[in-house]
Amino acid sequence: MHTPTLLAGLLAAATSSVVMGAQLTKVDYPNNATSKVAMWVYVPDKVLPNPPLVVVIHSCQSTAETYSRNAKIPWKAGSDKKGYITIWPSSPHSGTCWDVSSKASLKRGGGGDSQAISNMILYGIDKYKADPTKVFVTGGSSGAMMSNVMAATYPDLIAAVSLYSGVAAGCFVSSSGGVDAWNNSCSGGSSRATPEAWGAVARNMFPGYDGPRPRMQIWHGSADGTIAPQNYQEEIKQWTNVFGVSSTTPTSSLKNYPERNYQTDNYGDHVQGIYATGVGHSVPSNLTASEAWFGI
C-alpha cells in the first residue's frame, strides 16, 4: 500500500516529467502592410543571448506549419542545436505562393508581402532581443523567389540569404500588376537579361540605397522541371552585378561540394552559386552549408 506521502511524490515526479518543449507558435505582430501575412515563430528551449534570427519562407501549396514539419526543411533542428530563433511567415494567398509579381511587393514600403515580412523581422529583433546584425533569410521555390525580393527591398535588415530553386528578383513581375501571379516566361527560363539590367531591377526596388547588402547563396538543380535551370544563371547575373563582380568567371570553384554532383562557385566574397547536377525541384535544404554561409 502506498502512503499519501509516497503517492504525492510519485504524482509530482510524473507531472515534472511531462515537458512540452518548444513549439511553433503563431504570434501577432505590428503590421502596417496591406498584405496580412501570418507570423509563426519557433523559439528553442535554450536560446542564445541576443540570438540570430532566421526567416524561413515556405514554397507554394505549403504553410508555415506544414513547411516546419517537412523533413527536407531542417531549420527547427538547427534552432534546437544552436539556439537561434526562426520566423516562419505564412502566405495569405490562394495556393499559398508568395506575391513576387505586384508592385506592392516589388518595392520598398509598397504594402505587399515583402513589407509584411520586414515587419516580422523588426518585431523579432525587438521582442526576442535578437542581434540585428545576424538576420538571415532562406526559402525554397516561391519562398526562394521571395528571399530574392527581400534582399532587394530590405537589404538593410538582412545579413545573408540562402535560397533554393528560385528566380531573380523581379523576374516574376506581372505586366497587369497581378498579385501572386504566375509568370510562365520566367519560370520557363525565357526571361533573360544582361547582368546590368538585372542589377538595375534589384537596385530599383529600393532606389537610392547605397548601404550594405546581404551575401547571397543561390542553389538550383539541373533537372528542375518547375523553375527552369536558366533561372540560376539569371540570379547569378543579378547579384554579381549588384556587388560589382564578374558573372562569368568565378573566383574559386569546388566540385562535389557540399555533396556529390554539386558544384560550388564563388563570385568574390558576397555571391555563391551551388549547382546540383541531376537534382529536380526543389533542391533540399542543406542545413550545414546554409548555416556556414550565415556564420551561425
Coordinates of C-alpha atoms in Angstrom, one line a residue:
M1 CA 0.0 0.0 0.0
H2 CA 1.3 3.5 -0.9
T3 CA 1.3 6.1 1.8
P4 CA -0.2 9.6 1.0
T5 CA 3.4 11.0 1.1
L6 CA 4.6 8.4 -1.4
L7 CA 1.7 9.0 -3.7
A8 CA 2.2 12.7 -3.6
G9 CA 5.9 12.2 -4.5
L10 CA 5.0 9.9 -7.4
L11 CA 2.5 12.4 -8.7
A12 CA 4.9 15.2 -8.5
A13 CA 7.6 13.2 -10.4
A14 CA 5.1 12.2 -13.1
T15 CA 4.0 15.8 -13.5
S16 CA 7.5 17.1 -13.7
S17 CA 8.4 14.6 -16.4
V18 CA 5.8 16.0 -18.8
V19 CA 7.7 18.8 -20.5
M20 CA 6.0 20.3 -23.6
G21 CA 9.2 21.7 -25.1
A22 CA 9.5 24.3 -27.8
Q23 CA 6.5 24.7 -30.2
L24 CA 5.9 26.6 -33.4
T25 CA 3.7 29.4 -32.3
K26 CA 1.5 31.9 -34.2
V27 CA 2.1 35.5 -32.9
D28 CA 0.5 38.8 -33.5
Y29 CA 2.9 41.5 -34.8
P30 CA 2.7 45.2 -35.7
N31 CA 2.0 45.1 -39.4
N32 CA 1.5 48.3 -41.4
A33 CA 1.4 46.5 -44.7
T34 CA -1.7 45.9 -46.8
S35 CA -0.8 42.3 -47.0
K36 CA -1.7 40.3 -43.9
V37 CA 0.9 37.6 -43.9
A38 CA 0.7 35.4 -40.7
M39 CA 3.7 35.2 -38.5
W40 CA 4.8 32.0 -36.8
V41 CA 7.9 31.7 -34.5
Y42 CA 9.9 28.9 -33.2
V43 CA 11.9 29.7 -30.0
P44 CA 14.1 26.8 -28.9
D45 CA 14.2 25.8 -25.2
K46 CA 17.8 27.0 -25.0
V47 CA 18.2 30.4 -26.7
L48 CA 21.4 32.2 -27.2
P49 CA 21.8 35.7 -25.7
N50 CA 20.9 38.2 -28.5
P51 CA 20.2 35.3 -30.8
P52 CA 20.4 35.3 -34.6
L53 CA 17.1 35.3 -36.5
V54 CA 16.5 33.0 -39.5
V55 CA 13.4 33.8 -41.6
V56 CA 12.2 30.6 -43.3
I57 CA 9.9 31.2 -46.3
H58 CA 7.8 28.3 -47.5
S59 CA 7.0 27.2 -51.0
C60 CA 3.7 27.1 -52.9
Q61 CA 1.0 24.8 -51.6
S62 CA 2.6 24.9 -48.1
T63 CA 2.2 26.9 -44.9
A64 CA 4.4 27.9 -42.1
E65 CA 3.1 24.9 -40.1
T66 CA 3.5 22.3 -42.9
Y67 CA 6.8 23.6 -44.0
S68 CA 8.2 23.4 -40.5
R69 CA 7.3 19.7 -40.4
N70 CA 8.9 19.0 -43.8
A71 CA 11.9 16.6 -43.4
K72 CA 13.7 18.5 -46.1
I73 CA 13.5 21.7 -44.2
P74 CA 15.7 21.2 -41.1
W75 CA 15.7 24.7 -39.6
K76 CA 13.9 23.8 -36.4
A77 CA 16.5 21.1 -35.7
G78 CA 19.2 23.7 -36.3
S79 CA 17.5 26.1 -33.9
D80 CA 17.3 23.5 -31.2
K81 CA 21.0 22.7 -31.6
K82 CA 22.4 26.2 -31.9
G83 CA 20.0 28.4 -30.1
Y84 CA 18.9 30.8 -32.8
I85 CA 15.2 31.8 -33.4
T86 CA 13.3 31.0 -36.6
I87 CA 10.5 33.1 -38.0
W88 CA 8.1 31.3 -40.4
P89 CA 5.9 33.6 -42.5
S90 CA 2.7 32.1 -43.9
S91 CA 1.2 33.3 -47.2
P92 CA -2.3 34.7 -47.2
H93 CA -2.9 33.9 -50.9
S94 CA -4.8 31.1 -52.5
G95 CA -2.4 28.3 -53.3
T96 CA -0.1 29.9 -50.8
C97 CA 2.5 31.1 -53.3
W98 CA 4.1 34.4 -52.5
D99 CA 3.4 37.7 -54.2
V100 CA 6.6 38.3 -56.1
S101 CA 4.7 39.8 -59.1
S102 CA 3.0 43.0 -57.9
K103 CA 4.5 46.5 -57.5
A104 CA 3.3 46.3 -53.9
S105 CA 5.8 43.6 -53.1
L106 CA 8.5 44.6 -55.6
K107 CA 9.3 47.9 -54.0
R108 CA 10.3 49.2 -50.6
G109 CA 7.4 50.1 -48.4
G110 CA 4.9 49.1 -51.1
G111 CA 2.5 47.4 -48.7
G112 CA 2.9 43.9 -50.1
D113 CA 4.2 40.6 -48.7
S114 CA 7.8 41.8 -48.6
Q115 CA 6.8 44.7 -46.3
A116 CA 4.8 42.4 -44.0
I117 CA 7.9 40.1 -43.7
S118 CA 10.1 43.1 -42.9
N119 CA 7.7 44.0 -40.1
M120 CA 8.2 40.5 -38.7
I121 CA 11.9 41.0 -38.7
L122 CA 11.7 44.2 -36.9
Y123 CA 9.3 42.7 -34.4
G124 CA 11.6 39.7 -33.9
I125 CA 14.6 41.9 -33.2
D126 CA 12.6 43.9 -30.6
K127 CA 10.6 41.1 -29.0
Y128 CA 13.4 38.5 -28.7
K129 CA 16.3 40.9 -28.3
A130 CA 17.8 39.3 -31.4
D131 CA 21.1 40.6 -32.9
P132 CA 20.1 43.0 -35.7
T133 CA 23.4 42.2 -37.5
K134 CA 22.5 38.5 -37.6
V135 CA 19.2 38.3 -39.5
F136 CA 19.2 35.7 -42.2
V137 CA 16.6 34.6 -44.9
T138 CA 16.1 31.3 -46.5
G139 CA 13.4 29.7 -48.7
G140 CA 12.5 27.2 -51.3
S141 CA 10.8 27.7 -54.7
S142 CA 8.3 30.5 -54.2
G143 CA 10.0 31.1 -50.9
A144 CA 13.3 31.4 -52.7
M145 CA 11.7 34.0 -55.1
M146 CA 10.6 36.0 -52.0
S147 CA 14.1 35.6 -50.5
N148 CA 15.5 37.4 -53.5
V149 CA 12.8 40.1 -53.3
M150 CA 13.6 40.6 -49.6
A151 CA 17.3 41.0 -50.4
A152 CA 16.4 43.7 -52.9
T153 CA 13.7 45.6 -51.0
Y154 CA 15.0 45.3 -47.4
P155 CA 18.8 44.9 -47.8
D156 CA 19.4 46.9 -44.6
L157 CA 17.6 44.3 -42.5
I158 CA 19.3 41.2 -43.8
A159 CA 22.9 40.0 -43.4
A160 CA 22.8 36.9 -45.7
V161 CA 20.4 34.8 -47.8
S162 CA 20.5 31.1 -48.7
L163 CA 17.8 30.3 -51.3
Y164 CA 16.8 27.1 -53.1
S165 CA 15.4 26.9 -56.6
G166 CA 14.2 30.5 -57.2
V167 CA 14.3 33.2 -59.8
A168 CA 15.9 36.6 -59.9
A169 CA 14.2 39.4 -58.0
G170 CA 11.7 41.0 -60.3
C171 CA 11.6 38.1 -62.8
F172 CA 8.0 37.2 -61.9
V173 CA 6.7 40.8 -62.3
S174 CA 3.2 40.9 -63.7
S175 CA 2.6 43.2 -66.6
S176 CA -1.0 43.7 -65.4
G177 CA 0.0 44.3 -61.8
G178 CA -1.4 41.0 -60.6
V179 CA -0.9 39.9 -57.0
D180 CA 0.6 36.5 -56.6
A181 CA 0.6 36.0 -60.4
W182 CA 2.4 33.1 -62.1
N183 CA 4.8 34.1 -64.9
N184 CA 5.4 31.3 -67.4
S185 CA 8.1 33.2 -69.3
C186 CA 10.2 33.5 -66.1
S187 CA 9.5 30.0 -64.7
G188 CA 10.3 28.5 -68.1
G189 CA 13.7 30.3 -68.3
S190 CA 12.8 32.6 -71.1
S191 CA 13.2 35.9 -69.1
R192 CA 16.8 36.7 -69.7
A193 CA 18.7 39.9 -69.4
T194 CA 22.2 41.3 -69.0
P195 CA 23.8 41.5 -65.6
E196 CA 23.5 45.3 -65.8
A197 CA 19.7 45.0 -66.5
W198 CA 19.1 42.5 -63.7
G199 CA 21.2 44.5 -61.3
A200 CA 19.2 47.6 -62.1
V201 CA 15.9 45.7 -61.4
A202 CA 17.2 44.8 -57.9
R203 CA 18.5 48.3 -57.1
N204 CA 15.3 50.0 -58.3
M205 CA 13.3 48.1 -55.7
F206 CA 15.0 50.4 -53.1
P207 CA 16.0 53.5 -55.0
G208 CA 18.9 55.5 -53.7
Y209 CA 20.1 52.9 -51.2
D210 CA 23.9 52.6 -51.1
G211 CA 24.4 50.7 -47.8
P212 CA 25.4 47.1 -47.1
R213 CA 23.6 44.3 -48.9
P214 CA 23.1 40.7 -47.9
R215 CA 25.5 38.0 -49.0
M216 CA 23.7 35.7 -51.5
Q217 CA 23.9 31.9 -51.7
I218 CA 22.0 30.6 -54.6
W219 CA 21.1 26.9 -55.1
H220 CA 19.5 25.2 -58.2
G221 CA 19.1 21.8 -59.7
S222 CA 19.9 20.9 -63.3
A223 CA 16.8 18.7 -63.5
D224 CA 14.4 21.3 -62.3
G225 CA 11.2 21.0 -64.4
T226 CA 9.2 23.6 -62.5
I227 CA 11.7 26.5 -62.3
A228 CA 14.0 26.2 -65.3
P229 CA 17.7 25.9 -64.5
Q230 CA 18.4 29.0 -66.7
N231 CA 17.0 31.0 -63.8
Y232 CA 20.1 30.1 -61.8
Q233 CA 22.2 31.9 -64.3
E234 CA 19.9 34.9 -64.2
E235 CA 20.2 35.1 -60.4
I236 CA 24.0 34.9 -60.6
K237 CA 24.0 37.7 -63.2
Q238 CA 21.8 39.9 -61.0
W239 CA 23.7 39.6 -57.7
T240 CA 27.2 39.7 -59.2
N241 CA 26.2 42.9 -60.9
V242 CA 24.9 44.3 -57.6
F243 CA 28.2 43.5 -56.0
G244 CA 30.3 44.7 -59.0
V245 CA 31.9 41.4 -59.9
S246 CA 32.1 39.2 -63.0
S247 CA 29.2 36.8 -63.5
T248 CA 31.1 34.6 -66.0
T249 CA 34.4 33.9 -64.1
P250 CA 34.1 32.5 -60.6
T251 CA 36.9 33.5 -58.2
S252 CA 37.0 29.9 -57.0
S253 CA 35.2 26.6 -57.6
L254 CA 34.7 23.3 -55.7
K255 CA 33.5 20.2 -57.4
N256 CA 31.4 17.6 -55.5
Y257 CA 30.8 20.1 -52.7
P258 CA 28.8 20.3 -50.4
E259 CA 27.6 17.0 -51.8
R260 CA 28.4 14.7 -54.7
N261 CA 27.5 16.1 -58.1
Y262 CA 27.1 19.6 -56.7
Q263 CA 29.4 22.3 -57.8
T264 CA 30.1 25.4 -55.7
D265 CA 31.2 28.6 -57.4
N266 CA 32.3 31.7 -55.5
Y267 CA 32.0 35.1 -57.2
G268 CA 34.0 37.2 -54.7
D269 CA 33.0 37.2 -51.1
H270 CA 29.3 38.0 -51.4
V271 CA 27.8 35.7 -54.1
Q272 CA 28.0 31.9 -54.1
G273 CA 26.3 29.6 -56.6
I274 CA 25.7 25.9 -55.9
Y275 CA 24.5 23.9 -58.9
A276 CA 23.2 20.4 -58.2
T277 CA 23.5 18.1 -61.3
G278 CA 20.6 15.6 -61.5
V279 CA 18.6 17.3 -58.8
G280 CA 15.0 18.4 -59.5
H281 CA 12.6 20.8 -57.9
S282 CA 13.4 21.9 -55.4
V283 CA 16.9 21.3 -54.0
P284 CA 16.6 20.1 -50.4
S285 CA 17.9 22.5 -47.8
N286 CA 21.4 21.8 -46.7
L287 CA 21.5 23.0 -43.1
T288 CA 25.2 22.7 -42.6
A289 CA 26.1 24.7 -45.8
S290 CA 23.4 27.3 -45.2
E291 CA 24.4 27.8 -41.6
A292 CA 28.0 28.1 -42.6
W293 CA 27.1 30.8 -45.2
F294 CA 25.2 32.6 -42.4
G295 CA 28.1 32.2 -39.9
I296 CA 25.9 30.5 -37.3

